């Protein structure tokens, strides 16, 4: 049963009710904004927004993102790459997951599966072909999605990356920027300096954590054929 569940999660992230195990995760003790401790739930807001974007872009329930990570053992970064390759090149998620566990890097996976990335956008293709760290490949995937699907300016994403913000931070800053019209770079800098928190920014713009996925669905543009450039 455990093997079946893991395979089904890897393939589609949707399980019939009889197959879903009882999974109780208490990774985040704080899940709401508290003015007395404004940064207490920031880790949750960052993770939840990333999961919401992944679920929205690849069209499956956010709860299945968490189940996939827990049941199949893939990392959040690997999940971005797996779903991106499935969506853009039609590669089997089950085979990608198994290969990723077998090989030490995505470069080795693509070589073993003889995957041609030439039709992917240049930045993503270059990351796959550049023998860079896997987190850099996942970052390239996230950045391409933020530009093509959320409508972020590539210059803003580049500025955030040049200042060493991780993907969760870039995603939440981009989401807040799209929603508020304020500069994602300035908001991220305010959090880093300690003058703000992600929770305080969400609260200031009257965004409840439970609304993020719905708001992202309103902001995300329909998927179009990716082109190199």
CSV table of C-alpha atoms in Angstrom, one decimal:
chain,number,residue,atom,x,y,z
A,1,UNK,CA,0.0,0.0,0.0
A,2,UNK,CA,2.8,2.5,0.9
A,3,UNK,CA,4.5,1.9,-2.5
A,4,UNK,CA,1.1,2.3,-4.3
A,5,UNK,CA,0.4,5.6,-2.5
A,6,UNK,CA,3.8,7.0,-3.3
A,7,UNK,CA,3.5,6.0,-7.0
A,8,UNK,CA,0.1,7.6,-7.3
A,9,UNK,CA,1.2,10.8,-5.6
A,10,UNK,CA,4.2,11.0,-7.9
A,11,UNK,CA,2.1,10.4,-11.0
A,12,UNK,CA,-0.8,12.7,-10.3
A,13,UNK,CA,-0.9,14.0,-6.8
A,14,UNK,CA,-4.6,13.0,-6.6
A,15,UNK,CA,-5.7,10.0,-4.6
A,16,UNK,CA,-9.1,8.4,-4.1
A,17,UNK,CA,-10.3,8.8,-0.5
A,18,UNK,CA,-9.6,5.1,0.4
A,19,UNK,CA,-6.0,5.4,-0.5
A,20,UNK,CA,-5.1,8.6,1.5
A,21,UNK,CA,-3.3,7.8,4.7
A,22,UNK,CA,-3.8,9.8,7.8
A,23,UNK,CA,-1.1,12.4,7.6
A,24,UNK,CA,-0.8,14.8,10.5
A,25,UNK,CA,2.0,17.4,10.1
A,26,UNK,CA,2.8,19.8,12.9
A,27,UNK,CA,5.8,21.3,11.2
A,28,UNK,CA,4.4,24.8,11.7
A,29,UNK,CA,3.1,25.6,15.2
A,30,UNK,CA,2.2,29.2,14.2
A,31,UNK,CA,-0.1,29.7,11.3
A,32,UNK,CA,-1.7,33.1,11.8
A,33,UNK,CA,-0.4,36.6,12.3
A,34,UNK,CA,0.2,37.8,15.8
A,35,UNK,CA,1.0,41.5,16.2
A,36,UNK,CA,2.8,40.8,19.5
A,37,UNK,CA,5.1,38.4,17.6
A,38,UNK,CA,4.9,39.6,14.0
A,39,UNK,CA,7.4,37.2,12.5
A,40,UNK,CA,6.3,34.1,14.4
A,41,UNK,CA,4.4,32.6,11.5
A,42,UNK,CA,6.6,33.8,8.7
A,43,UNK,CA,8.0,30.3,7.9
A,44,UNK,CA,4.4,29.0,7.4
A,45,UNK,CA,3.4,32.0,5.2
A,46,UNK,CA,6.5,31.4,3.0
A,47,UNK,CA,5.9,27.6,2.7
A,48,UNK,CA,2.2,28.0,2.1
A,49,UNK,CA,2.5,30.6,-0.6
A,50,UNK,CA,5.1,28.5,-2.4
A,51,UNK,CA,2.8,25.4,-2.2
A,52,UNK,CA,-0.1,27.5,-3.4
A,53,UNK,CA,1.8,28.7,-6.5
A,54,UNK,CA,3.0,25.2,-7.3
A,55,UNK,CA,-0.6,23.8,-7.0
A,56,UNK,CA,-2.1,26.7,-9.0
A,57,UNK,CA,0.4,26.5,-11.9
A,58,UNK,CA,0.3,22.8,-12.2
A,59,UNK,CA,-3.4,22.5,-11.4
A,60,UNK,CA,-3.8,20.2,-8.4
A,61,UNK,CA,-4.9,20.7,-4.8
A,62,UNK,CA,-2.4,22.3,-2.5
A,63,UNK,CA,-3.0,19.6,0.1
A,64,UNK,CA,-1.7,17.1,-2.4
A,65,UNK,CA,1.6,19.0,-2.7
A,66,UNK,CA,2.2,18.4,1.0
A,67,UNK,CA,1.2,14.7,0.7
A,68,UNK,CA,3.5,14.3,-2.2
A,69,UNK,CA,6.4,15.6,-0.3
A,70,UNK,CA,5.7,13.4,2.7
A,71,UNK,CA,4.7,10.2,1.0
A,72,UNK,CA,7.2,10.2,-1.9
A,73,UNK,CA,10.1,11.8,-0.2
A,74,UNK,CA,10.8,14.3,-2.9
A,75,UNK,CA,12.0,17.7,-1.9
A,76,UNK,CA,10.1,20.9,-2.6
A,77,UNK,CA,12.7,21.9,-5.2
A,78,UNK,CA,12.6,18.5,-6.9
A,79,UNK,CA,8.8,18.8,-7.1
A,80,UNK,CA,9.1,22.1,-9.0
A,81,UNK,CA,11.4,20.4,-11.5
A,82,UNK,CA,9.4,17.2,-11.8
A,83,UNK,CA,6.1,19.0,-12.5
A,84,UNK,CA,7.8,21.5,-14.8
A,85,UNK,CA,9.3,18.8,-17.0
A,86,UNK,CA,6.0,16.9,-17.0
A,87,UNK,CA,4.0,20.0,-18.0
A,88,UNK,CA,6.4,21.3,-20.6
A,89,UNK,CA,8.0,18.1,-22.1
A,90,UNK,CA,5.4,15.5,-21.1
A,91,UNK,CA,7.9,13.4,-19.1
A,92,UNK,CA,6.4,10.8,-16.7
A,93,UNK,CA,6.5,12.1,-13.1
A,94,UNK,CA,6.9,8.6,-11.8
A,95,UNK,CA,10.0,7.9,-13.9
A,96,UNK,CA,11.4,11.4,-13.0
A,97,UNK,CA,10.9,10.8,-9.3
A,98,UNK,CA,12.5,7.3,-9.5
A,99,UNK,CA,15.4,8.6,-11.5
A,100,UNK,CA,16.0,11.5,-9.2
A,101,UNK,CA,16.3,9.2,-6.3
A,102,UNK,CA,18.7,7.0,-8.2
A,103,UNK,CA,21.0,9.7,-9.6
A,104,UNK,CA,22.9,12.4,-7.8
A,105,UNK,CA,21.8,15.4,-9.8
A,106,UNK,CA,19.2,16.5,-12.4
A,107,UNK,CA,22.0,16.7,-15.0
A,108,UNK,CA,22.5,13.0,-14.6
A,109,UNK,CA,18.8,12.3,-14.7
A,110,UNK,CA,18.3,14.1,-18.0
A,111,UNK,CA,21.4,12.4,-19.4
A,112,UNK,CA,20.2,9.0,-18.4
A,113,UNK,CA,16.7,9.6,-19.8
A,114,UNK,CA,18.1,11.3,-22.9
A,115,UNK,CA,16.0,14.4,-22.4
A,116,UNK,CA,16.3,17.2,-25.0
A,117,UNK,CA,15.8,20.5,-23.2
A,118,UNK,CA,16.3,22.7,-26.3
A,119,UNK,CA,12.6,23.6,-26.6
A,120,UNK,CA,12.5,25.0,-23.1
A,121,UNK,CA,13.0,28.7,-22.4
A,122,UNK,CA,16.6,29.6,-22.6
A,123,UNK,CA,17.2,30.4,-18.9
A,124,UNK,CA,15.8,27.0,-17.8
A,125,UNK,CA,17.5,25.1,-20.6
A,126,UNK,CA,20.8,26.8,-19.7
A,127,UNK,CA,20.4,25.8,-16.0
A,128,UNK,CA,19.8,22.2,-17.0
A,129,UNK,CA,22.8,22.1,-19.3
A,130,UNK,CA,25.1,24.1,-17.1
A,131,UNK,CA,25.9,21.4,-14.5
A,132,UNK,CA,24.8,23.8,-11.8
A,133,UNK,CA,23.4,22.8,-8.4
A,134,UNK,CA,19.9,21.4,-8.3
A,135,UNK,CA,18.6,24.3,-6.2
A,136,UNK,CA,19.8,26.6,-9.1
A,137,UNK,CA,17.8,24.6,-11.6
A,138,UNK,CA,14.7,24.8,-9.3
A,139,UNK,CA,15.2,28.5,-9.0
A,140,UNK,CA,15.3,28.9,-12.8
A,141,UNK,CA,12.0,27.0,-13.0
A,142,UNK,CA,10.4,29.2,-10.3
A,143,UNK,CA,11.7,32.4,-11.9
A,144,UNK,CA,10.4,31.5,-15.4
A,145,UNK,CA,7.0,30.8,-13.9
A,146,UNK,CA,6.9,34.0,-12.0
A,147,UNK,CA,7.7,35.9,-15.2
A,148,UNK,CA,5.5,34.1,-17.7
A,149,UNK,CA,2.6,33.2,-15.5
A,150,UNK,CA,2.5,35.8,-12.7
A,151,UNK,CA,3.6,38.6,-15.0
A,152,UNK,CA,6.6,39.7,-12.9
A,153,UNK,CA,9.3,41.7,-14.7
A,154,UNK,CA,12.5,39.6,-15.2
A,155,UNK,CA,14.5,42.6,-13.9
A,156,UNK,CA,12.8,42.5,-10.5
A,157,UNK,CA,13.3,38.7,-10.2
A,158,UNK,CA,17.0,39.2,-11.1
A,159,UNK,CA,17.4,41.9,-8.5
A,160,UNK,CA,15.9,39.6,-5.8
A,161,UNK,CA,18.1,36.7,-6.8
A,162,UNK,CA,21.2,38.9,-6.9
A,163,UNK,CA,20.5,39.8,-3.3
A,164,UNK,CA,20.3,36.1,-2.4
A,165,UNK,CA,16.7,35.7,-1.6
A,166,UNK,CA,15.5,32.1,-1.8
A,167,UNK,CA,12.6,30.9,-3.9
A,168,UNK,CA,10.1,31.1,-1.1
A,169,UNK,CA,11.0,34.7,-0.4
A,170,UNK,CA,11.0,35.6,-4.1
A,171,UNK,CA,7.6,34.0,-4.5
A,172,UNK,CA,6.0,35.7,-1.6
A,173,UNK,CA,7.5,39.1,-2.5
A,174,UNK,CA,6.3,38.7,-6.0
A,175,UNK,CA,2.8,37.7,-4.9
A,176,UNK,CA,2.6,40.7,-2.6
A,177,UNK,CA,4.0,43.0,-5.3
A,178,UNK,CA,1.3,41.9,-7.7
A,179,UNK,CA,-1.4,42.3,-5.2
A,180,UNK,CA,-0.4,45.6,-3.7
A,181,UNK,CA,1.4,47.4,-6.6
A,182,UNK,CA,4.4,48.0,-4.2
A,183,UNK,CA,8.0,47.0,-5.0
A,184,UNK,CA,8.8,43.4,-4.2
A,185,UNK,CA,12.4,44.3,-3.8
A,186,UNK,CA,11.6,47.0,-1.2
A,187,UNK,CA,9.2,44.7,0.7
A,188,UNK,CA,11.8,41.9,0.8
A,189,UNK,CA,14.5,44.3,2.0
A,190,UNK,CA,12.2,45.6,4.8
A,191,UNK,CA,11.7,42.0,6.1
A,192,UNK,CA,15.4,41.3,5.9
A,193,UNK,CA,16.3,44.4,7.8
A,194,UNK,CA,13.9,43.5,10.6
A,195,UNK,CA,11.7,46.5,10.0
A,196,UNK,CA,8.8,44.3,8.7
A,197,UNK,CA,7.7,40.7,8.7
A,198,UNK,CA,6.0,38.7,6.0
A,199,UNK,CA,3.0,38.3,8.3
A,200,UNK,CA,2.8,42.0,8.9
A,201,UNK,CA,2.9,42.7,5.2
A,202,UNK,CA,0.1,40.2,4.6
A,203,UNK,CA,-1.9,41.7,7.4
A,204,UNK,CA,-1.3,45.3,6.2
A,205,UNK,CA,-2.7,44.4,2.8
A,206,UNK,CA,-5.6,42.5,4.4
A,207,UNK,CA,-4.6,39.1,3.0
A,208,UNK,CA,-5.5,36.1,5.1
A,209,UNK,CA,-3.4,33.0,4.6
A,210,UNK,CA,-6.5,31.1,3.5
A,211,UNK,CA,-7.0,33.6,0.7
A,212,UNK,CA,-3.6,33.2,-0.9
A,213,UNK,CA,-4.3,30.3,-3.2
A,214,UNK,CA,-7.6,31.9,-4.4
A,215,UNK,CA,-5.8,35.2,-5.1
A,216,UNK,CA,-3.0,33.4,-7.0
A,217,UNK,CA,-5.6,31.7,-9.2
A,218,UNK,CA,-6.9,35.2,-10.1
A,219,UNK,CA,-3.4,36.5,-10.8
A,220,UNK,CA,-1.9,33.5,-12.8
A,221,UNK,CA,-2.3,33.8,-16.5
A,222,UNK,CA,-3.3,30.8,-18.6
A,223,UNK,CA,-0.5,28.5,-19.6
A,224,UNK,CA,0.8,29.2,-23.1
A,225,UNK,CA,3.4,27.4,-25.2
A,226,UNK,CA,6.8,28.2,-23.8
A,227,UNK,CA,9.4,29.7,-26.2
A,228,UNK,CA,13.1,30.0,-26.0
A,229,UNK,CA,14.3,33.6,-25.6
